[in-house]
């Protein structure tokens, strides 16, 4: 078999040593919802060194590559927006703009009034890759866009994430249109075709690997290993990271992407696909979204205490994770919320370790990437938009000064969005609402 489209991202490597260039900068937005338990999230600086908190403890091996940012607020919500709460935080987190209620009969249905940072950056650093960006979801309910969409193409133009790793795979390896509504039936019907694509990918990459110098061969071998792992996962339902098998009667069938207990396996597949897309330079901008704003997932795999929903407040529509957040003052619920957010840290650690294991230039793919963990709220029970939690992993090619905690009490989060623009080499004085960018990028975050 000749070299196919799947190998095209690697063709420049054959001439790489004739004209060396700096590795590209990349950005990944890693979203989880319902706020956090601040005292269990906030790390410490002791004698100039970062000491991680219980929630962030799974990131211990890579703490030298972390920049933890505390104190930022969604000031544009507090001062200018139509509404507050989960959807407002979702609309504003990456846009830095106020939100607008677009359907008065559904007051929860607010939307952003500007482009989101991922799409803004995709227009500037994603024009030479196969895909401008990819948006990956883990059971993001698509029915109310205000709660589902983290990304916006522009004013009142939400972009829904793709919940199916099968369709994400298709976007990366086949010339299909962009993401659409999840369709498990089509995933089942195209399984045999997808296996043929994977077999072709592996053969193409193996052929090109033999022609590479040793320094590039290491990166190619890591990619081949990832392709084989994803092939196994997509066809058997196995979680490549833990060996867990989803609770599916027929292990030969694709994973049911809407079964609650499929969440860990779906998360690993989406993370694997994003890591592969970055390593192969298929895209430089990605989002990984665990549910929408106020996600109601039930974390049954974390222990028997999660097998039943908590008692719901009489005035609240919440359930599962969302209901726990509304009971955050209850000690038992608080302990569960810490456990949930620690699990998210474990998923982030899995992504970071994959990126750190892939050599690139004088470092790794992670060293040339900024992975940004964000949330729509600071506190879930009170729908608080102050002191929202932010973690940046990777230095974006040496731009960020990592291994530290920085605190900016009451400062607008627009300043962090602006800082990320500069980290990606995009020169601008504002992002989102210019009223909240007057102090410029965050001091102390930059080398």
Coordinates of C-alpha atoms in Angstrom, one line a residue:
X1 CA 0.0 0.0 0.0
X2 CA 1.3 3.5 -0.9
X3 CA 1.6 6.4 1.5
X4 CA -2.0 7.6 2.2
X5 CA -3.6 10.7 3.5
X6 CA -3.2 9.4 7.1
X7 CA 0.6 9.7 6.7
X8 CA 0.6 13.2 5.2
X9 CA 1.3 15.0 8.4
X10 CA 4.6 13.1 8.7
X11 CA 5.9 13.8 5.2
X12 CA 7.6 17.0 6.2
X13 CA 9.7 15.0 8.7
X14 CA 11.6 13.5 5.8
X15 CA 13.1 16.9 5.1
X16 CA 13.1 18.2 8.6
X17 CA 16.8 18.1 9.1
X18 CA 17.5 20.1 6.0
X19 CA 15.5 23.1 7.3
X20 CA 15.1 22.9 11.1
X21 CA 12.2 24.9 12.6
X22 CA 10.7 25.5 16.0
X23 CA 7.9 23.1 17.0
X24 CA 4.4 24.7 16.7
X25 CA 2.6 26.0 19.8
X26 CA -0.7 24.3 20.6
X27 CA -3.6 24.8 23.1
X28 CA -6.1 22.4 24.6
X29 CA -9.0 23.4 26.8
X30 CA -10.0 20.8 29.3
X31 CA -13.4 21.5 30.8
X32 CA -15.2 20.2 33.9
X33 CA -18.3 21.7 35.6
X34 CA -20.1 22.6 38.8
X35 CA -17.2 24.5 40.4
X36 CA -14.8 23.0 42.9
X37 CA -14.1 22.7 46.6
X38 CA -11.7 25.5 46.9
X39 CA -9.8 24.5 50.1
X40 CA -9.2 21.0 48.6
X41 CA -8.2 22.4 45.2
X42 CA -5.8 25.2 46.2
X43 CA -2.2 24.2 46.4
X44 CA 0.6 25.9 48.4
X45 CA 4.0 27.4 47.6
X46 CA 6.5 26.4 50.2
X47 CA 10.1 27.6 50.0
X48 CA 9.5 28.5 46.4
X49 CA 8.1 25.1 45.5
X50 CA 4.6 24.0 44.5
X51 CA 2.9 21.6 46.9
X52 CA -0.2 20.1 45.4
X53 CA -3.6 19.9 47.1
X54 CA -5.7 16.7 47.4
X55 CA -7.7 17.4 44.2
X56 CA -4.5 18.2 42.2
X57 CA -2.5 15.3 43.7
X58 CA -2.8 13.0 40.6
X59 CA -0.7 15.7 38.8
X60 CA 2.3 15.2 41.2
X61 CA 4.6 13.7 38.6
X62 CA 4.2 16.8 36.3
X63 CA 3.9 19.5 38.9
X64 CA 7.0 21.3 37.6
X65 CA 5.0 21.9 34.4
X66 CA 1.9 23.3 36.1
X67 CA 0.8 26.9 36.6
X68 CA -2.1 27.2 39.0
X69 CA -4.1 30.4 38.8
X70 CA -6.3 31.4 41.7
X71 CA -8.6 34.4 42.4
X72 CA -9.9 35.3 38.9
X73 CA -13.5 36.2 38.5
X74 CA -16.0 36.3 35.6
X75 CA -16.4 40.1 36.1
X76 CA -18.2 40.5 32.9
X77 CA -21.0 38.3 34.3
X78 CA -21.1 40.1 37.6
X79 CA -21.3 43.5 36.0
X80 CA -22.7 43.3 32.5
X81 CA -24.6 40.0 31.7
X82 CA -28.3 39.2 31.4
X83 CA -28.0 36.4 33.9
X84 CA -25.7 34.4 36.1
X85 CA -25.3 30.7 36.9
X86 CA -24.2 27.7 35.0
X87 CA -25.1 28.8 31.5
X88 CA -23.7 32.2 32.0
X89 CA -20.4 30.8 33.1
X90 CA -20.4 28.5 30.1
X91 CA -21.1 31.3 27.7
X92 CA -18.4 33.5 29.2
X93 CA -15.6 31.2 30.2
X94 CA -13.8 31.3 26.8
X95 CA -15.4 34.3 25.3
X96 CA -14.8 36.9 28.0
X97 CA -18.0 38.6 26.7
X98 CA -21.4 39.2 28.3
X99 CA -24.3 36.8 27.5
X100 CA -27.7 37.5 26.1
X101 CA -31.0 35.7 26.6
X102 CA -32.2 34.9 23.1
X103 CA -35.5 33.2 23.9
X104 CA -37.5 35.0 26.6
X105 CA -39.8 32.0 27.0
X106 CA -36.7 30.0 28.1
X107 CA -34.8 32.2 30.5
X108 CA -32.0 29.6 30.9
X109 CA -31.2 29.8 27.2
X110 CA -28.5 32.5 27.2
X111 CA -25.7 32.6 24.6
X112 CA -22.4 34.3 24.2
X113 CA -22.0 37.6 22.4
X114 CA -18.5 36.9 21.0
X115 CA -16.1 34.4 19.6
X116 CA -14.5 31.9 22.0
X117 CA -10.7 31.8 22.5
X118 CA -10.3 28.4 21.0
X119 CA -11.9 29.5 17.8
X120 CA -10.1 32.9 17.8
X121 CA -6.8 31.1 18.1
X122 CA -7.8 28.5 15.5
X123 CA -8.2 31.3 13.0
X124 CA -4.6 32.3 13.6
X125 CA -2.6 29.2 14.4
X126 CA -4.9 26.5 12.9
X127 CA -4.9 27.5 9.2
X128 CA -2.1 25.2 8.0
X129 CA -3.3 22.0 9.7
X130 CA -5.8 19.5 8.4
X131 CA -8.4 20.7 11.0
X132 CA -8.6 24.2 12.4
X133 CA -9.8 22.7 15.7
X134 CA -11.5 19.7 17.2
X135 CA -14.2 19.8 19.9
X136 CA -14.5 16.5 21.9
X137 CA -17.3 15.9 24.3
X138 CA -18.0 13.3 27.0
X139 CA -21.8 13.0 27.3
X140 CA -22.5 16.6 26.6
X141 CA -26.3 16.9 26.4
X142 CA -27.0 18.8 23.2
X143 CA -30.6 19.9 23.9
X144 CA -30.0 23.3 25.5
X145 CA -27.1 24.9 23.6
X146 CA -26.5 27.5 26.4
X147 CA -25.4 24.6 28.7
X148 CA -23.7 22.5 26.0
X149 CA -21.5 24.9 24.1
X150 CA -18.2 26.0 25.4
X151 CA -17.0 27.1 22.0
X152 CA -18.5 30.0 19.9
X153 CA -17.8 30.9 16.3
X154 CA -19.1 34.4 17.0
X155 CA -22.0 36.2 18.5
X156 CA -24.8 33.8 19.3
X157 CA -23.1 31.1 17.2
X158 CA -22.5 28.1 19.5
X159 CA -20.4 25.1 18.5
X160 CA -21.5 21.8 20.0
X161 CA -18.8 19.3 20.8
X162 CA -18.7 15.8 19.2
X163 CA -19.7 13.2 21.7
X164 CA -18.7 10.2 19.6
X165 CA -15.0 9.2 19.4
X166 CA -15.9 7.3 16.3
X167 CA -16.9 10.6 14.6
X168 CA -13.8 12.3 16.0
X169 CA -11.8 9.5 14.5
X170 CA -13.5 10.0 11.1
X171 CA -12.7 13.7 11.2
X172 CA -9.1 13.0 11.8
X173 CA -8.6 10.2 9.3
X174 CA -11.2 10.6 6.6
X175 CA -12.5 13.4 4.5
X176 CA -15.9 13.9 6.1
X177 CA -17.7 17.0 7.0
X178 CA -17.5 18.6 10.5
X179 CA -19.0 17.2 13.7
X180 CA -22.8 16.7 14.0
X181 CA -25.3 15.1 16.3
X182 CA -24.1 11.8 17.8
X183 CA -25.4 8.8 15.8
X184 CA -24.6 5.4 17.4
X185 CA -26.3 3.5 14.6
X186 CA -23.8 4.9 12.0
X187 CA -20.9 4.1 14.3
X188 CA -22.1 0.4 14.4
X189 CA -22.6 0.3 10.6
X190 CA -19.2 1.6 9.7
X191 CA -17.2 -0.5 12.2
X192 CA -15.7 -2.8 9.5
X193 CA -14.9 0.2 7.3
X194 CA -13.2 1.9 10.2
X195 CA -11.1 -1.2 10.9
X196 CA -9.9 -1.1 7.3
X197 CA -8.9 2.5 7.7
X198 CA -7.0 1.8 10.8
X199 CA -5.2 -1.1 9.2
X200 CA -4.2 1.1 6.3
X201 CA -3.1 3.9 8.7
X202 CA -0.8 1.4 10.5
X203 CA 0.7 0.1 7.2
X204 CA 1.3 3.6 5.9
X205 CA 2.9 4.8 9.1
X206 CA 5.1 1.7 9.3
X207 CA 6.3 2.2 5.8
X208 CA 7.2 5.8 6.4
X209 CA 8.8 5.0 9.8
X210 CA 11.6 3.0 8.1
X211 CA 12.6 6.1 6.1
X212 CA 13.0 8.4 9.1
X213 CA 16.1 9.3 11.0
X214 CA 16.3 7.9 14.6
X215 CA 15.2 11.1 16.3
X216 CA 12.0 11.3 14.3
X217 CA 11.4 7.5 14.5
X218 CA 10.8 7.7 18.2
X219 CA 7.9 10.1 17.7
X220 CA 6.5 7.9 14.9
X221 CA 6.7 4.8 17.0
X222 CA 4.7 6.5 19.7
X223 CA 2.1 7.5 17.2
X224 CA 1.9 3.9 15.8
X225 CA 1.4 2.6 19.4
X226 CA -1.4 5.1 19.9
X227 CA -3.1 4.1 16.6
X228 CA -3.0 0.4 17.6
X229 CA -4.4 1.2 21.1
X230 CA -7.3 3.2 19.6
X231 CA -8.0 0.5 17.1
X232 CA -8.3 -2.0 20.0
X233 CA -10.5 0.4 22.1
X234 CA -12.9 1.4 19.3
X235 CA -13.5 -2.2 18.4
X236 CA -13.6 -4.0 21.8
X237 CA -14.8 -1.3 24.2
X238 CA -11.6 -1.7 26.3
X239 CA -10.3 1.3 28.1
X240 CA -6.6 1.5 26.9
X241 CA -5.5 3.3 30.1
X242 CA -6.8 1.1 32.8
X243 CA -7.8 -2.2 31.2
X244 CA -11.4 -1.6 32.2
X245 CA -14.0 -3.0 29.9
X246 CA -17.3 -1.1 29.6
X247 CA -20.4 -2.9 30.8
X248 CA -21.4 -3.9 27.3
X249 CA -22.8 -7.5 26.7
X250 CA -21.0 -7.9 23.4
X251 CA -17.4 -6.7 23.7
X252 CA -17.1 -6.8 19.9
X253 CA -19.6 -3.9 19.5
X254 CA -18.7 -0.2 19.8
X255 CA -19.1 1.5 23.2
X256 CA -22.5 2.9 24.0
X257 CA -21.5 6.6 24.2
X258 CA -24.6 7.5 26.3
X259 CA -24.3 4.8 29.0
X260 CA -23.3 6.4 32.3
X261 CA -20.7 3.8 33.0
X262 CA -19.1 4.3 29.6
X263 CA -17.8 7.7 30.7
X264 CA -14.3 6.6 31.8
X265 CA -13.7 4.7 28.5
X266 CA -15.2 7.4 26.3
X267 CA -13.0 10.0 28.1
X268 CA -9.8 7.9 27.5
X269 CA -10.7 7.5 23.8
X270 CA -11.3 11.2 23.3
X271 CA -8.1 12.0 25.2
X272 CA -6.2 9.5 23.1
X273 CA -7.5 11.1 19.9
X274 CA -6.7 14.6 20.9
X275 CA -3.1 13.6 21.9
X276 CA -2.7 11.8 18.6
X277 CA -4.1 14.8 16.7
X278 CA -1.6 17.2 18.4
X279 CA 1.4 14.8 18.0
X280 CA 0.7 14.4 14.3
X281 CA 0.0 18.1 13.8
X282 CA -3.5 17.4 12.5
X283 CA -4.7 20.3 14.6
X284 CA -3.2 22.8 17.1
X285 CA -6.4 23.7 18.9
X286 CA -8.7 21.2 20.8
X287 CA -11.3 21.1 23.5
X288 CA -12.1 18.1 25.8
X289 CA -15.4 18.7 27.5
X290 CA -16.7 16.6 30.4
X291 CA -20.5 17.3 30.1
X292 CA -22.0 20.6 29.8
X293 CA -22.6 23.4 32.4
X294 CA -24.1 21.8 35.5
X295 CA -23.3 18.3 34.3
X296 CA -25.4 15.6 36.0
X297 CA -23.2 12.5 35.5
X298 CA -23.3 9.8 38.2
X299 CA -19.8 8.7 39.2
X300 CA -20.7 5.1 39.9
X301 CA -17.2 3.8 39.1
X302 CA -15.8 5.8 42.1
X303 CA -17.5 3.7 44.8
X304 CA -20.8 2.4 46.2
X305 CA -21.6 5.8 47.7
X306 CA -22.2 7.1 44.2
X307 CA -24.7 4.3 43.2
X308 CA -27.7 6.4 44.2
X309 CA -28.5 10.0 43.5
X310 CA -28.5 12.4 46.5
X311 CA -31.7 13.8 47.8
X312 CA -32.6 16.7 45.5
X313 CA -33.4 20.1 46.8
X314 CA -37.1 20.8 46.4
X315 CA -36.5 23.9 44.4
X316 CA -33.8 22.5 42.1
X317 CA -33.9 20.5 38.9
X318 CA -30.5 19.1 39.6
X319 CA -29.5 15.4 39.7
X320 CA -26.3 13.4 40.1
X321 CA -23.1 15.5 40.1
X322 CA -25.2 18.7 39.7
X323 CA -27.2 17.9 42.8
X324 CA -24.1 17.1 44.8
X325 CA -22.8 20.6 44.0
X326 CA -26.0 22.1 45.3
X327 CA -25.4 20.3 48.6
X328 CA -21.8 21.3 48.9
X329 CA -22.2 22.5 52.5
X330 CA -23.1 18.9 53.5
X331 CA -19.9 17.1 54.6
X332 CA -20.8 13.8 52.9
X333 CA -21.6 15.6 49.6
X334 CA -18.5 17.7 49.9
X335 CA -16.3 14.6 50.3
X336 CA -17.9 13.2 47.1
X337 CA -17.2 16.4 45.2
X338 CA -13.6 16.3 46.2
X339 CA -13.5 12.7 44.9
X340 CA -15.1 13.7 41.6
X341 CA -12.7 16.6 41.0
X342 CA -9.8 14.4 41.9
X343 CA -11.0 11.9 39.2
X344 CA -10.9 14.8 36.7
X345 CA -7.3 15.5 37.8
X346 CA -6.5 11.9 37.0
X347 CA -7.9 12.3 33.5
X348 CA -5.9 15.4 33.0
X349 CA -2.8 13.6 34.2
X350 CA -3.4 10.9 31.7
X351 CA -3.4 13.5 28.9
X352 CA -0.4 15.3 30.2
X353 CA 1.6 12.2 30.6
X354 CA 0.8 11.1 27.0
X355 CA 1.9 14.4 25.6
X356 CA 5.0 14.5 27.8
X357 CA 6.0 11.0 26.5
X358 CA 6.2 12.2 22.9
X359 CA 9.6 13.7 22.1
X360 CA 9.6 17.0 20.1
X361 CA 12.5 19.3 19.5
X362 CA 14.5 19.7 22.7
X363 CA 11.6 18.6 24.8
X364 CA 8.2 17.0 24.4
X365 CA 4.8 17.8 22.8
X366 CA 3.6 18.9 26.2
X367 CA 6.4 21.5 26.4
X368 CA 5.1 23.2 23.3
X369 CA 1.5 23.1 24.4
X370 CA -0.7 24.9 26.9
X371 CA -3.4 22.6 28.4
X372 CA -5.9 24.7 30.2
X373 CA -8.3 23.2 32.8
X374 CA -11.3 25.4 33.4
X375 CA -14.7 25.5 35.0
X376 CA -17.9 27.5 34.4
X377 CA -18.1 28.3 38.2
X378 CA -16.1 28.9 41.2
X379 CA -18.6 27.3 43.6
X380 CA -21.4 25.1 42.4
X381 CA -23.9 25.4 45.2
X382 CA -24.1 29.2 45.1
X383 CA -23.4 29.5 41.3
X384 CA -20.4 31.7 42.3
X385 CA -18.5 33.4 39.5
X386 CA -15.7 34.6 41.8
X387 CA -12.4 32.7 42.4
X388 CA -12.9 30.3 39.5
X389 CA -10.3 27.5 39.3
X390 CA -7.7 27.6 36.5
X391 CA -4.7 25.2 35.8
X392 CA -2.3 25.6 32.9
X393 CA 0.0 22.7 32.1
X394 CA 2.9 23.0 29.7
X395 CA 4.8 26.1 29.0
X396 CA 3.7 26.8 25.4
X397 CA 7.3 26.7 24.1
X398 CA 8.8 28.3 27.2
X399 CA 6.3 31.2 27.4
X400 CA 4.8 30.3 30.8
X401 CA 6.7 30.2 34.1
X402 CA 5.5 26.9 35.4
X403 CA 5.9 25.1 38.8
X404 CA 4.0 27.8 40.7
X405 CA 0.8 29.1 42.1
X406 CA -0.3 32.7 41.3
X407 CA -3.2 34.5 42.9
X408 CA -5.1 37.5 41.4
X409 CA -7.9 38.2 43.8
X410 CA -10.9 39.8 42.0
X411 CA -9.1 40.2 38.7
X412 CA -11.1 39.6 35.5
X413 CA -10.5 36.3 33.8
X414 CA -10.2 38.2 30.5
X415 CA -6.6 38.9 31.5
X416 CA -5.8 35.2 31.5
X417 CA -7.5 34.8 28.1
X418 CA -5.4 37.6 26.8
X419 CA -2.3 36.0 28.3
X420 CA -3.1 32.8 26.4
X421 CA -3.3 34.8 23.1
X422 CA 0.2 36.0 23.7
X423 CA 1.4 32.5 24.6
X424 CA 0.3 31.3 21.2
X425 CA 2.2 34.2 19.5
X426 CA -1.0 36.2 18.8
X427 CA -0.3 39.9 19.4
X428 CA -3.4 41.7 20.7
X429 CA -4.2 44.2 23.4
X430 CA -7.7 42.8 24.3
X431 CA -9.7 39.6 24.2
X432 CA -13.5 39.6 24.9
X433 CA -14.7 42.7 26.6
X434 CA -11.9 45.3 26.4
X435 CA -13.0 46.9 29.6
X436 CA -11.5 43.9 31.5
X437 CA -8.2 43.8 29.6
X438 CA -6.9 47.3 30.6
X439 CA -4.3 45.8 33.0
X440 CA -2.9 43.6 30.3
X441 CA -1.6 40.0 30.6
X442 CA -1.1 38.4 34.0
X443 CA 2.2 39.4 35.5
X444 CA 4.2 36.7 37.0
X445 CA 2.9 34.0 34.6
X446 CA 5.4 34.8 31.9
X447 CA 9.1 33.9 31.8

